[in-house]
Tab-separated table of N, CA and C in Angstrom:
chain	number	residue	atom	x	y	z
A	1	MET	N	-13.381	27.542	-34.210
A	1	MET	CA	-14.798	27.409	-34.479
A	1	MET	C	-15.352	26.117	-33.896
A	2	ASP	N	-14.564	25.033	-33.941
A	2	ASP	CA	-15.023	23.776	-33.362
A	2	ASP	C	-15.227	23.913	-31.856
A	3	PHE	N	-14.360	24.676	-31.200
A	3	PHE	CA	-14.503	24.884	-29.761
A	3	PHE	C	-15.862	25.508	-29.446
A	4	ILE	N	-16.233	26.524	-30.234
A	4	ILE	CA	-17.513	27.197	-30.008
A	4	ILE	C	-18.663	26.233	-30.255
A	5	LYS	N	-18.606	25.483	-31.358
A	5	LYS	CA	-19.670	24.525	-31.654
A	5	LYS	C	-19.792	23.476	-30.554
A	6	ASN	N	-18.663	22.912	-30.135
A	6	ASN	CA	-18.694	21.866	-29.114
A	6	ASN	C	-19.178	22.397	-27.771
A	7	THR	N	-18.748	23.585	-27.425
A	7	THR	CA	-19.196	24.181	-26.167
A	7	THR	C	-20.689	24.453	-26.218
A	8	TRP	N	-21.139	24.961	-27.351
A	8	TRP	CA	-22.553	25.298	-27.501
A	8	TRP	C	-23.428	24.046	-27.451
A	9	LYS	N	-22.957	22.955	-28.084
A	9	LYS	CA	-23.737	21.719	-28.145
A	9	LYS	C	-23.687	20.926	-26.847
A	10	ASN	N	-22.698	21.174	-25.998
A	10	ASN	CA	-22.540	20.423	-24.762
A	10	ASN	C	-23.667	20.786	-23.796
A	11	ASN	N	-24.589	19.857	-23.597
A	11	ASN	CA	-25.766	20.144	-22.775
A	11	ASN	C	-25.452	20.369	-21.305
A	12	SER	N	-24.270	19.970	-20.849
A	12	SER	CA	-23.936	20.213	-19.445
A	12	SER	C	-23.759	21.709	-19.177
A	13	ASN	N	-23.587	22.494	-20.228
A	13	ASN	CA	-23.465	23.949	-20.072
A	13	ASN	C	-24.816	24.618	-19.847
A	14	ASN	N	-25.900	23.899	-20.118
A	14	ASN	CA	-27.224	24.502	-19.996
A	14	ASN	C	-27.517	24.989	-18.586
A	15	ILE	N	-27.013	24.292	-17.581
A	15	ILE	CA	-27.310	24.690	-16.205
A	15	ILE	C	-26.798	26.099	-15.920
A	16	TRP	N	-25.665	26.463	-16.503
A	16	TRP	CA	-25.134	27.815	-16.285
A	16	TRP	C	-26.001	28.857	-16.975
A	17	LEU	N	-26.543	28.494	-18.120
A	17	LEU	CA	-27.443	29.421	-18.802
A	17	LEU	C	-28.752	29.570	-18.027
A	18	VAL	N	-29.217	28.486	-17.433
A	18	VAL	CA	-30.433	28.553	-16.614
A	18	VAL	C	-30.174	29.402	-15.368
A	19	ILE	N	-29.025	29.218	-14.740
A	19	ILE	CA	-28.674	30.036	-13.568
A	19	ILE	C	-28.583	31.514	-13.959
A	20	LEU	N	-27.997	31.790	-15.112
A	20	LEU	CA	-27.927	33.166	-15.609
A	20	LEU	C	-29.330	33.718	-15.833
A	21	ARG	N	-30.192	32.912	-16.458
A	21	ARG	CA	-31.569	33.337	-16.720
A	21	ARG	C	-32.301	33.634	-15.412
A	22	LEU	N	-32.152	32.765	-14.424
A	22	LEU	CA	-32.820	32.968	-13.137
A	22	LEU	C	-32.272	34.191	-12.401
A	23	THR	N	-30.969	34.396	-12.474
A	23	THR	CA	-30.353	35.557	-11.821
A	23	THR	C	-30.859	36.859	-12.433
A	24	LEU	N	-30.845	36.926	-13.760
A	24	LEU	CA	-31.362	38.128	-14.423
A	24	LEU	C	-32.857	38.283	-14.149
A	25	GLY	N	-33.577	37.170	-14.127
A	25	GLY	CA	-35.007	37.212	-13.834
A	25	GLY	C	-35.294	37.779	-12.456
A	26	LEU	N	-34.526	37.342	-11.469
A	26	LEU	CA	-34.708	37.882	-10.117
A	26	LEU	C	-34.377	39.368	-10.058
A	27	GLU	N	-33.346	39.775	-10.777
A	27	GLU	CA	-32.974	41.196	-10.813
A	27	GLU	C	-34.114	42.036	-11.396
A	28	TRP	N	-34.658	41.602	-12.526
A	28	TRP	CA	-35.771	42.321	-13.149
A	28	TRP	C	-36.999	42.313	-12.236
A	29	PHE	N	-37.329	41.135	-11.693
A	29	PHE	CA	-38.516	41.000	-10.850
A	29	PHE	C	-38.432	41.910	-9.627
A	30	MET	N	-37.292	41.876	-8.941
A	30	MET	CA	-37.139	42.685	-7.731
A	30	MET	C	-37.174	44.186	-8.045
A	31	ALA	N	-36.585	44.578	-9.178
A	31	ALA	CA	-36.610	45.995	-9.569
A	31	ALA	C	-38.045	46.451	-9.825
A	32	GLY	N	-38.805	45.639	-10.557
A	32	GLY	CA	-40.194	45.990	-10.844
A	32	GLY	C	-41.058	45.982	-9.595
A	33	LEU	N	-40.877	44.966	-8.752
A	33	LEU	CA	-41.659	44.868	-7.521
A	33	LEU	C	-41.363	46.047	-6.595
A	34	HIS	N	-40.098	46.398	-6.476
A	34	HIS	CA	-39.715	47.542	-5.636
A	34	HIS	C	-40.419	48.815	-6.104
A	35	LYS	N	-40.440	49.029	-7.409
A	35	LYS	CA	-41.088	50.233	-7.942
A	35	LYS	C	-42.596	50.199	-7.691
A	36	LEU	N	-43.215	49.028	-7.892
A	36	LEU	CA	-44.661	48.924	-7.691
A	36	LEU	C	-45.059	49.115	-6.228
A	37	LEU	N	-44.210	48.688	-5.311
A	37	LEU	CA	-44.530	48.799	-3.883
A	37	LEU	C	-44.121	50.137	-3.271
A	38	ASP	N	-43.343	50.914	-3.994
A	38	ASP	CA	-42.882	52.210	-3.489
A	38	ASP	C	-43.945	53.268	-3.789
A	39	PRO	N	-44.608	53.810	-2.753
A	39	PRO	CA	-45.679	54.780	-3.004
A	39	PRO	C	-45.182	56.108	-3.585
A	40	THR	N	-43.879	56.345	-3.555
A	40	THR	CA	-43.350	57.604	-4.091
A	40	THR	C	-42.862	57.464	-5.537
A	41	TYR	N	-42.804	56.229	-6.055
A	41	TYR	CA	-42.216	56.029	-7.388
A	41	TYR	C	-43.048	56.695	-8.487
A	42	ILE	N	-44.304	56.330	-8.609
A	42	ILE	CA	-45.136	56.871	-9.703
A	42	ILE	C	-45.293	58.393	-9.575
A	43	PRO	N	-45.633	58.924	-8.392
A	43	PRO	CA	-45.744	60.390	-8.299
A	43	PRO	C	-44.427	61.126	-8.573
A	44	GLY	N	-43.291	60.485	-8.316
A	44	GLY	CA	-42.003	61.152	-8.485
A	44	GLY	C	-41.306	60.891	-9.802
A	45	ILE	N	-41.900	60.053	-10.654
A	45	ILE	CA	-41.208	59.669	-11.894
A	45	ILE	C	-41.041	60.854	-12.841
A	46	GLY	N	-41.952	61.813	-12.793
A	46	GLY	CA	-41.829	62.990	-13.662
A	46	GLY	C	-40.540	63.758	-13.396
A	47	GLY	N	-40.202	63.933	-12.126
A	47	GLY	CA	-38.955	64.612	-11.779
A	47	GLY	C	-37.736	63.837	-12.234
A	48	THR	N	-37.813	62.508	-12.106
A	48	THR	CA	-36.697	61.659	-12.543
A	48	THR	C	-36.518	61.747	-14.051
A	49	ILE	N	-37.615	61.648	-14.782
A	49	ILE	CA	-37.542	61.742	-16.244
A	49	ILE	C	-37.031	63.122	-16.654
A	50	GLY	N	-37.517	64.164	-15.975
A	50	GLY	CA	-37.041	65.515	-16.267
A	50	GLY	C	-35.540	65.645	-16.060
A	51	PHE	N	-35.036	65.035	-14.982
A	51	PHE	CA	-33.594	65.073	-14.727
A	51	PHE	C	-32.837	64.317	-15.813
A	52	PHE	N	-33.328	63.126	-16.185
A	52	PHE	CA	-32.652	62.338	-17.222
A	52	PHE	C	-32.703	63.032	-18.581
A	53	GLY	N	-33.703	63.865	-18.793
A	53	GLY	CA	-33.807	64.602	-20.048
A	53	GLY	C	-33.193	65.989	-19.981
A	54	SER	N	-32.482	66.280	-18.916
A	54	SER	CA	-31.915	67.619	-18.725
A	54	SER	C	-30.708	67.855	-19.624
A	55	ALA	N	-30.252	69.078	-19.591
A	55	ALA	CA	-29.117	69.477	-20.433
A	55	ALA	C	-27.839	68.736	-20.077
A	56	GLY	N	-27.775	68.134	-18.902
A	56	GLY	CA	-26.577	67.389	-18.520
A	56	GLY	C	-26.417	66.073	-19.261
A	57	ASN	N	-27.502	65.547	-19.782
A	57	ASN	CA	-27.438	64.271	-20.499
A	57	ASN	C	-26.772	64.489	-21.855
A	58	PRO	N	-25.656	63.794	-22.127
A	58	PRO	CA	-24.946	64.004	-23.392
A	58	PRO	C	-25.653	63.396	-24.605
A	59	ASN	N	-26.667	62.591	-24.365
A	59	ASN	CA	-27.407	61.958	-25.461
A	59	ASN	C	-28.557	62.882	-25.872
A	60	LEU	N	-28.283	63.732	-26.842
A	60	LEU	CA	-29.252	64.765	-27.223
A	60	LEU	C	-30.578	64.179	-27.682
A	61	TRP	N	-30.534	63.075	-28.415
A	61	TRP	CA	-31.782	62.472	-28.878
A	61	TRP	C	-32.616	62.008	-27.681
A	62	PHE	N	-31.950	61.511	-26.610
A	62	PHE	CA	-32.703	61.068	-25.434
A	62	PHE	C	-33.293	62.265	-24.695
A	63	GLN	N	-32.562	63.375	-24.645
A	63	GLN	CA	-33.120	64.597	-24.047
A	63	GLN	C	-34.438	64.943	-24.726
A	64	ASN	N	-34.428	64.879	-26.055
A	64	ASN	CA	-35.611	65.211	-26.841
A	64	ASN	C	-36.759	64.244	-26.555
A	65	VAL	N	-36.478	62.939	-26.565
A	65	VAL	CA	-37.520	61.932	-26.315
A	65	VAL	C	-38.057	62.067	-24.891
A	66	ALA	N	-37.170	62.233	-23.922
A	66	ALA	CA	-37.606	62.354	-22.525
A	66	ALA	C	-38.510	63.568	-22.341
A	67	THR	N	-38.118	64.672	-22.944
A	67	THR	CA	-38.874	65.912	-22.777
A	67	THR	C	-40.182	65.901	-23.559
A	68	ASN	N	-40.142	65.453	-24.814
A	68	ASN	CA	-41.308	65.569	-25.692
A	68	ASN	C	-42.212	64.343	-25.726
A	69	VAL	N	-41.750	63.215	-25.201
A	69	VAL	CA	-42.582	62.005	-25.210
A	69	VAL	C	-42.867	61.549	-23.781
A	70	PHE	N	-41.822	61.214	-23.040
A	70	PHE	CA	-42.009	60.641	-21.708
A	70	PHE	C	-42.655	61.622	-20.737
A	71	LEU	N	-42.262	62.890	-20.800
A	71	LEU	CA	-42.803	63.874	-19.857
A	71	LEU	C	-44.229	64.309	-20.180
A	72	THR	N	-44.746	63.933	-21.341
A	72	THR	CA	-46.131	64.282	-21.657
A	72	THR	C	-47.103	63.517	-20.764
A	73	ASN	N	-46.704	62.338	-20.308
A	73	ASN	CA	-47.521	61.560	-19.384
A	73	ASN	C	-46.605	60.661	-18.559
A	74	PRO	N	-45.891	61.227	-17.615
A	74	PRO	CA	-44.873	60.465	-16.885
A	74	PRO	C	-45.426	59.290	-16.087
A	75	GLU	N	-46.650	59.423	-15.561
A	75	GLU	CA	-47.210	58.330	-14.767
A	75	GLU	C	-47.397	57.073	-15.613
A	76	VAL	N	-47.828	57.245	-16.853
A	76	VAL	CA	-47.994	56.092	-17.749
A	76	VAL	C	-46.648	55.410	-17.961
A	77	PHE	N	-45.616	56.188	-18.204
A	77	PHE	CA	-44.292	55.596	-18.413
A	77	PHE	C	-43.752	54.980	-17.124
A	78	GLY	N	-44.088	55.557	-15.990
A	78	GLY	CA	-43.708	54.956	-14.714
A	78	GLY	C	-44.328	53.582	-14.539
A	79	TRP	N	-45.619	53.482	-14.867
A	79	TRP	CA	-46.290	52.175	-14.792
A	79	TRP	C	-45.714	51.205	-15.815
A	80	LEU	N	-45.464	51.676	-17.027
A	80	LEU	CA	-44.886	50.799	-18.054
A	80	LEU	C	-43.531	50.253	-17.624
A	81	ILE	N	-42.714	51.089	-17.029
A	81	ILE	CA	-41.389	50.651	-16.581
A	81	ILE	C	-41.518	49.611	-15.475
A	82	SER	N	-42.298	49.921	-14.448
A	82	SER	CA	-42.378	49.011	-13.303
A	82	SER	C	-43.043	47.689	-13.669
A	83	VAL	N	-44.145	47.736	-14.396
A	83	VAL	CA	-44.815	46.496	-14.805
A	83	VAL	C	-43.962	45.749	-15.831
A	84	GLY	N	-43.314	46.481	-16.730
A	84	GLY	CA	-42.431	45.844	-17.711
A	84	GLY	C	-41.288	45.104	-17.049
A	85	GLU	N	-40.657	45.721	-16.054
A	85	GLU	CA	-39.573	45.052	-15.329
A	85	GLU	C	-40.083	43.801	-14.621
A	86	LEU	N	-41.241	43.920	-13.987
A	86	LEU	CA	-41.819	42.778	-13.276
A	86	LEU	C	-42.128	41.634	-14.240
A	87	LEU	N	-42.737	41.942	-15.380
A	87	LEU	CA	-43.096	40.905	-16.355
A	87	LEU	C	-41.872	40.257	-16.994
A	88	VAL	N	-40.851	41.044	-17.287
A	88	VAL	CA	-39.611	40.461	-17.819
A	88	VAL	C	-39.019	39.513	-16.780
A	89	GLY	N	-39.053	39.915	-15.522
A	89	GLY	CA	-38.549	39.049	-14.459
A	89	GLY	C	-39.307	37.738	-14.368
A	90	VAL	N	-40.626	37.801	-14.388
A	90	VAL	CA	-41.449	36.584	-14.325
A	90	VAL	C	-41.175	35.699	-15.539
A	91	ALA	N	-41.092	36.302	-16.709
A	91	ALA	CA	-40.825	35.536	-17.934
A	91	ALA	C	-39.466	34.849	-17.870
A	92	PHE	N	-38.457	35.534	-17.366
A	92	PHE	CA	-37.125	34.927	-17.231
A	92	PHE	C	-37.143	33.799	-16.206
A	93	ILE	N	-37.786	34.019	-15.069
A	93	ILE	CA	-37.803	33.010	-14.007
A	93	ILE	C	-38.477	31.726	-14.485
A	94	PHE	N	-39.610	31.851	-15.162
A	94	PHE	CA	-40.335	30.669	-15.621
A	94	PHE	C	-39.924	30.225	-17.022
A	95	GLY	N	-39.191	31.043	-17.726
A	95	GLY	CA	-38.810	30.704	-19.091
A	95	GLY	C	-40.021	30.685	-20.008
A	96	ALA	N	-40.916	31.627	-19.796
A	96	ALA	CA	-42.145	31.710	-20.582
A	96	ALA	C	-42.050	32.916	-21.517
A	97	LEU	N	-42.170	32.657	-22.806
A	97	LEU	CA	-42.015	33.701	-23.821
A	97	LEU	C	-40.681	34.423	-23.628
A	98	LEU	N	-39.662	33.629	-23.367
A	98	LEU	CA	-38.344	34.153	-23.015
A	98	LEU	C	-37.738	35.019	-24.113
A	99	ASN	N	-37.886	34.617	-25.370
A	99	ASN	CA	-37.293	35.407	-26.453
A	99	ASN	C	-37.895	36.810	-26.513
A	100	PHE	N	-39.204	36.892	-26.362
A	100	PHE	CA	-39.864	38.196	-26.387
A	100	PHE	C	-39.469	39.025	-25.163
A	101	ALA	N	-39.402	38.366	-24.007
A	101	ALA	CA	-38.991	39.055	-22.782
A	101	ALA	C	-37.548	39.536	-22.890
A	102	ALA	N	-36.702	38.738	-23.532
A	102	ALA	CA	-35.297	39.135	-23.699
A	102	ALA	C	-35.199	40.393	-24.560
A	103	LEU	N	-35.975	40.457	-25.626
A	103	LEU	CA	-35.970	41.672	-26.455
A	103	LEU	C	-36.438	42.883	-25.653
A	104	ALA	N	-37.492	42.699	-24.862
A	104	ALA	CA	-37.983	43.796	-24.027
A	104	ALA	C	-36.925	44.198	-23.003
A	105	GLY	N	-36.230	43.223	-22.434
A	105	GLY	CA	-35.182	43.510	-21.460
A	105	GLY	C	-34.029	44.290	-22.060
A	106	VAL	N	-33.588	43.869	-23.238
A	106	VAL	CA	-32.497	44.589	-23.912
A	106	VAL	C	-32.936	46.022	-24.225
A	107	PHE	N	-34.163	46.168	-24.710
A	107	PHE	CA	-34.691	47.499	-25.020
A	107	PHE	C	-34.686	48.388	-23.775
A	108	MET	N	-35.182	47.850	-22.653
A	108	MET	CA	-35.214	48.651	-21.425
A	108	MET	C	-33.802	48.974	-20.936
A	109	ASN	N	-32.887	47.989	-21.000
A	109	ASN	CA	-31.511	48.261	-20.566
A	109	ASN	C	-30.874	49.362	-21.394
A	110	LEU	N	-31.123	49.355	-22.691
A	110	LEU	CA	-30.556	50.409	-23.537
A	110	LEU	C	-31.175	51.768	-23.213
A	111	LEU	N	-32.487	51.793	-22.983
A	111	LEU	CA	-33.122	53.057	-22.582
A	111	LEU	C	-32.562	53.558	-21.255
A	112	PHE	N	-32.397	52.641	-20.294
A	112	PHE	CA	-31.847	53.036	-18.992
A	112	PHE	C	-30.414	53.537	-19.149
A	113	TYR	N	-29.668	52.903	-20.049
A	113	TYR	CA	-28.293	53.350	-20.300
A	113	TYR	C	-28.287	54.782	-20.834
A	114	PHE	N	-29.115	55.038	-21.839
A	114	PHE	CA	-29.132	56.382	-22.421
A	114	PHE	C	-29.733	57.409	-21.459
A	115	ALA	N	-30.610	56.956	-20.567
A	115	ALA	CA	-31.194	57.870	-19.589
A	115	ALA	C	-30.201	58.229	-18.496
A	116	ALA	N	-29.499	57.229	-17.957
A	116	ALA	CA	-28.710	57.474	-16.748
A	116	ALA	C	-27.263	57.024	-16.835
A	117	GLY	N	-26.856	56.449	-17.944
A	117	GLY	CA	-25.495	55.943	-18.063
A	117	GLY	C	-24.427	57.003	-17.911
A	118	TRP	N	-24.777	58.241	-18.156
A	118	TRP	CA	-23.817	59.338	-18.064
A	118	TRP	C	-23.573	59.766	-16.621
A	119	LEU	N	-24.355	59.251	-15.681
A	119	LEU	CA	-24.224	59.679	-14.287
A	119	LEU	C	-23.054	59.037	-13.557
A	120	SER	N	-22.794	57.759	-13.852
A	120	SER	CA	-21.689	57.080	-13.165
A	120	SER	C	-21.269	55.851	-13.959
A	121	ALA	N	-20.076	55.390	-13.673
A	121	ALA	CA	-19.559	54.198	-14.356
A	121	ALA	C	-20.396	52.973	-14.018
A	122	SER	N	-20.872	52.868	-12.783
A	122	SER	CA	-21.654	51.691	-12.404
A	122	SER	C	-23.009	51.672	-13.101
A	123	THR	N	-23.655	52.818	-13.218
A	123	THR	CA	-24.931	52.879	-13.931
A	123	THR	C	-24.726	52.562	-15.402
A	124	GLN	N	-23.637	53.028	-15.940
A	124	GLN	CA	-23.325	52.761	-17.340
A	124	GLN	C	-23.072	51.274	-17.559
A	125	SER	N	-22.225	50.687	-16.739
A	125	SER	CA	-21.800	49.310	-16.996
A	125	SER	C	-22.878	48.286	-16.699
A	126	ILE	N	-23.691	48.479	-15.658
A	126	ILE	CA	-24.682	47.458	-15.322
A	126	ILE	C	-25.685	47.277	-16.449
A	127	ASN	N	-26.052	48.351	-17.118
A	127	ASN	CA	-27.019	48.229	-18.209
A	127	ASN	C	-26.416	47.531	-19.417
A	128	TRP	N	-25.152	47.800	-19.719
A	128	TRP	CA	-24.489	47.083	-20.817
A	128	TRP	C	-24.315	45.611	-20.476
A	129	ILE	N	-23.900	45.329	-19.240
A	129	ILE	CA	-23.701	43.940	-18.826
A	129	ILE	C	-25.013	43.168	-18.922
A	130	MET	N	-26.086	43.743	-18.389
A	130	MET	CA	-27.380	43.049	-18.445
A	130	MET	C	-27.854	42.877	-19.883
A	131	ALA	N	-27.655	43.876	-20.726
A	131	ALA	CA	-28.077	43.765	-22.128
A	131	ALA	C	-27.304	42.662	-22.842
A	132	ILE	N	-26.002	42.595	-22.637
A	132	ILE	CA	-25.181	41.571	-23.299
A	132	ILE	C	-25.540	40.181	-22.794
A	133	LEU	N	-25.691	40.026	-21.482
A	133	LEU	CA	-26.067	38.720	-20.937
A	133	LEU	C	-27.456	38.299	-21.416
A	134	THR	N	-28.348	39.254	-21.561
A	134	THR	CA	-29.684	38.944	-22.071
A	134	THR	C	-29.617	38.520	-23.532
A	135	LEU	N	-28.743	39.135	-24.318
A	135	LEU	CA	-28.562	38.691	-25.706
A	135	LEU	C	-28.025	37.263	-25.758
A	136	VAL	N	-27.153	36.903	-24.821
A	136	VAL	CA	-26.669	35.518	-24.739
A	136	VAL	C	-27.851	34.577	-24.508
A	137	LEU	N	-28.748	34.945	-23.602
A	137	LEU	CA	-29.933	34.120	-23.359
A	137	LEU	C	-30.803	34.020	-24.606
A	138	LEU	N	-30.915	35.110	-25.327
A	138	LEU	CA	-31.759	35.136	-26.520
A	138	LEU	C	-31.265	34.169	-27.583
A	139	ILE	N	-29.967	34.125	-27.819
A	139	ILE	CA	-29.458	33.279	-28.902
A	139	ILE	C	-29.108	31.871	-28.451
A	140	SER	N	-29.128	31.608	-27.147
A	140	SER	CA	-28.751	30.290	-26.632
A	140	SER	C	-29.982	29.421	-26.433
A	141	THR	N	-30.047	28.316	-27.150
A	141	THR	CA	-31.162	27.396	-26.920
A	141	THR	C	-31.048	26.761	-25.544
A	142	GLY	N	-29.837	26.636	-25.013
A	142	GLY	CA	-29.637	26.047	-23.692
A	142	GLY	C	-30.263	26.847	-22.571
A	143	SER	N	-30.465	28.141	-22.783
A	143	SER	CA	-31.083	28.963	-21.744
A	143	SER	C	-32.559	28.620	-21.576
A	144	LYS	N	-33.095	27.879	-22.530
A	144	LYS	CA	-34.503	27.495	-22.452
A	144	LYS	C	-34.696	26.166	-21.724
A	145	ALA	N	-33.605	25.533	-21.258
A	145	ALA	CA	-33.732	24.314	-20.459
A	145	ALA	C	-34.520	24.656	-19.195
A	146	LEU	N	-35.303	23.722	-18.719
A	146	LEU	CA	-36.140	23.935	-17.531
A	146	LEU	C	-37.029	25.164	-17.696
A	147	SER	N	-37.669	25.276	-18.846
A	147	SER	CA	-38.513	26.443	-19.105
A	147	SER	C	-39.889	26.022	-19.601
A	148	VAL	N	-40.836	26.898	-19.406
A	148	VAL	CA	-42.181	26.687	-19.937
A	148	VAL	C	-42.123	26.607	-21.460
A	149	ASP	N	-41.317	27.459	-22.085
A	149	ASP	CA	-41.209	27.468	-23.549
A	149	ASP	C	-40.799	26.107	-24.094
A	150	LEU	N	-39.766	25.510	-23.534
A	150	LEU	CA	-39.289	24.215	-24.020
A	150	LEU	C	-40.322	23.133	-23.751
A	151	PHE	N	-40.958	23.172	-22.591
A	151	PHE	CA	-41.995	22.196	-22.263
A	151	PHE	C	-43.131	22.259	-23.282
A	152	VAL	N	-43.614	23.452	-23.565
A	152	VAL	CA	-44.719	23.625	-24.520
A	152	VAL	C	-44.286	23.194	-25.917
A	153	ALA	N	-43.093	23.598	-26.339
A	153	ALA	CA	-42.609	23.246	-27.681
A	153	ALA	C	-42.479	21.736	-27.837
A	154	LYS	N	-41.984	21.047	-26.821
A	154	LYS	CA	-41.848	19.586	-26.894
A	154	LYS	C	-43.204	18.901	-26.816
A	155	LYS	N	-44.084	19.406	-25.975
A	155	LYS	CA	-45.399	18.791	-25.776
A	155	LYS	C	-46.240	18.868	-27.046
A	156	LEU	N	-46.215	19.988	-27.717
A	156	LEU	CA	-47.044	20.173	-28.912
A	156	LEU	C	-46.376	19.664	-30.180
A	157	GLU	N	-45.070	19.438	-30.140
A	157	GLU	CA	-44.307	18.866	-31.254
A	157	GLU	C	-44.559	19.564	-32.593
A	158	LYS	N	-44.553	20.860	-32.579
A	158	LYS	CA	-44.710	21.649	-33.806
A	158	LYS	C	-43.379	22.334	-34.100
A	159	PRO	N	-42.763	22.062	-35.259
A	159	PRO	CA	-41.469	22.689	-35.566
A	159	PRO	C	-41.514	24.216	-35.512
A	160	TRP	N	-42.587	24.812	-36.007
A	160	TRP	CA	-42.682	26.266	-36.003
A	160	TRP	C	-42.751	26.807	-34.575
A	161	LEU	N	-43.387	26.052	-33.677
A	161	LEU	CA	-43.484	26.488	-32.294
A	161	LEU	C	-42.125	26.386	-31.598
A	162	HIS	N	-41.382	25.316	-31.899
A	162	HIS	CA	-40.023	25.175	-31.357
A	162	HIS	C	-39.166	26.346	-31.824
A	163	ARG	N	-39.303	26.688	-33.098
A	163	ARG	CA	-38.524	27.801	-33.657
A	163	ARG	C	-38.918	29.121	-32.996
A	164	LEU	N	-40.210	29.324	-32.769
A	164	LEU	CA	-40.701	30.564	-32.176
A	164	LEU	C	-40.298	30.700	-30.710
A	165	LEU	N	-40.420	29.619	-29.951
A	165	LEU	CA	-40.192	29.699	-28.515
A	165	LEU	C	-38.763	29.390	-28.089
A	166	VAL	N	-38.059	28.537	-28.843
A	166	VAL	CA	-36.777	28.034	-28.362
A	166	VAL	C	-35.599	28.493	-29.212
A	167	ASP	N	-35.710	28.412	-30.522
A	167	ASP	CA	-34.526	28.596	-31.375
A	167	ASP	C	-34.804	29.563	-32.518
A	168	TRP	N	-34.934	30.844	-32.203
A	168	TRP	CA	-35.218	31.859	-33.215
A	168	TRP	C	-34.196	31.882	-34.338
A	169	PHE	N	-32.963	31.689	-33.994
A	169	PHE	CA	-31.894	31.890	-34.957
A	169	PHE	C	-31.455	30.599	-35.629
A	170	ASN	N	-32.199	29.517	-35.393
A	170	ASN	CA	-31.929	28.219	-36.013
A	170	ASN	C	-30.501	27.746	-35.730
A	171	ILE	N	-30.020	28.044	-34.557
A	171	ILE	CA	-28.653	27.689	-34.185
A	171	ILE	C	-28.489	26.182	-34.068
A	172	ASP	N	-29.525	25.485	-33.561
A	172	ASP	CA	-29.440	24.024	-33.449
A	172	ASP	C	-29.133	23.388	-34.801
A	173	LYS	N	-29.815	23.832	-35.836
A	173	LYS	CA	-29.605	23.275	-37.178
A	173	LYS	C	-28.185	23.577	-37.664
A	174	TRP	N	-27.723	24.784	-37.443
A	174	TRP	CA	-26.378	25.180	-37.869
A	174	TRP	C	-25.316	24.363	-37.147
A	175	LEU	N	-25.516	24.133	-35.852
A	175	LEU	CA	-24.528	23.395	-35.067
A	175	LEU	C	-24.492	21.913	-35.404
A	176	ASN	N	-25.604	21.374	-35.864
A	176	ASN	CA	-25.681	19.941	-36.138
A	176	ASN	C	-25.344	19.585	-37.578
A	177	LYS	N	-24.910	20.554	-38.376
A	177	LYS	CA	-24.469	20.262	-39.744
A	177	LYS	C	-23.220	19.408	-39.689
A	178	LYS	N	-23.138	18.456	-40.551
A	178	LYS	CA	-21.952	17.575	-40.605
A	178	LYS	C	-20.911	18.164	-41.510
């Protein structure tokens, strides 16, 4: 347990969390930008959703949601996916509202997993890997180094704002107990 506490408190580790945040941010940003710039993405999303909701998908609940919710207005969900990916990417890159963006990222990764994870091992694993790494960013205060969130929290010096933007789980307090 001391190893975990010491590693977590060691600020020299923050750079790796920032690099992780930037890497995931670029991945999200590029995915969203690619979809927004692709003129065939929005018109073709209905077919993609239909395929993901087909009888081949072993996740029966996702078949139901894809067919009865997403396919009712596929273009709206296409826009939500592409803009959502782009915004999560921007939030990760700048470290702005990172905790909220991390939750949105995990949610999207899980949806993508249930939609397409059954197609191949790589599709399955990339969504789990991104979700787990995003959870690391969510609970790590070090991932907020060099971020808009930390700058704002320090500038305004409000404990509630620091808690909201930087340390949701009060890990700093737990780690600094004597």
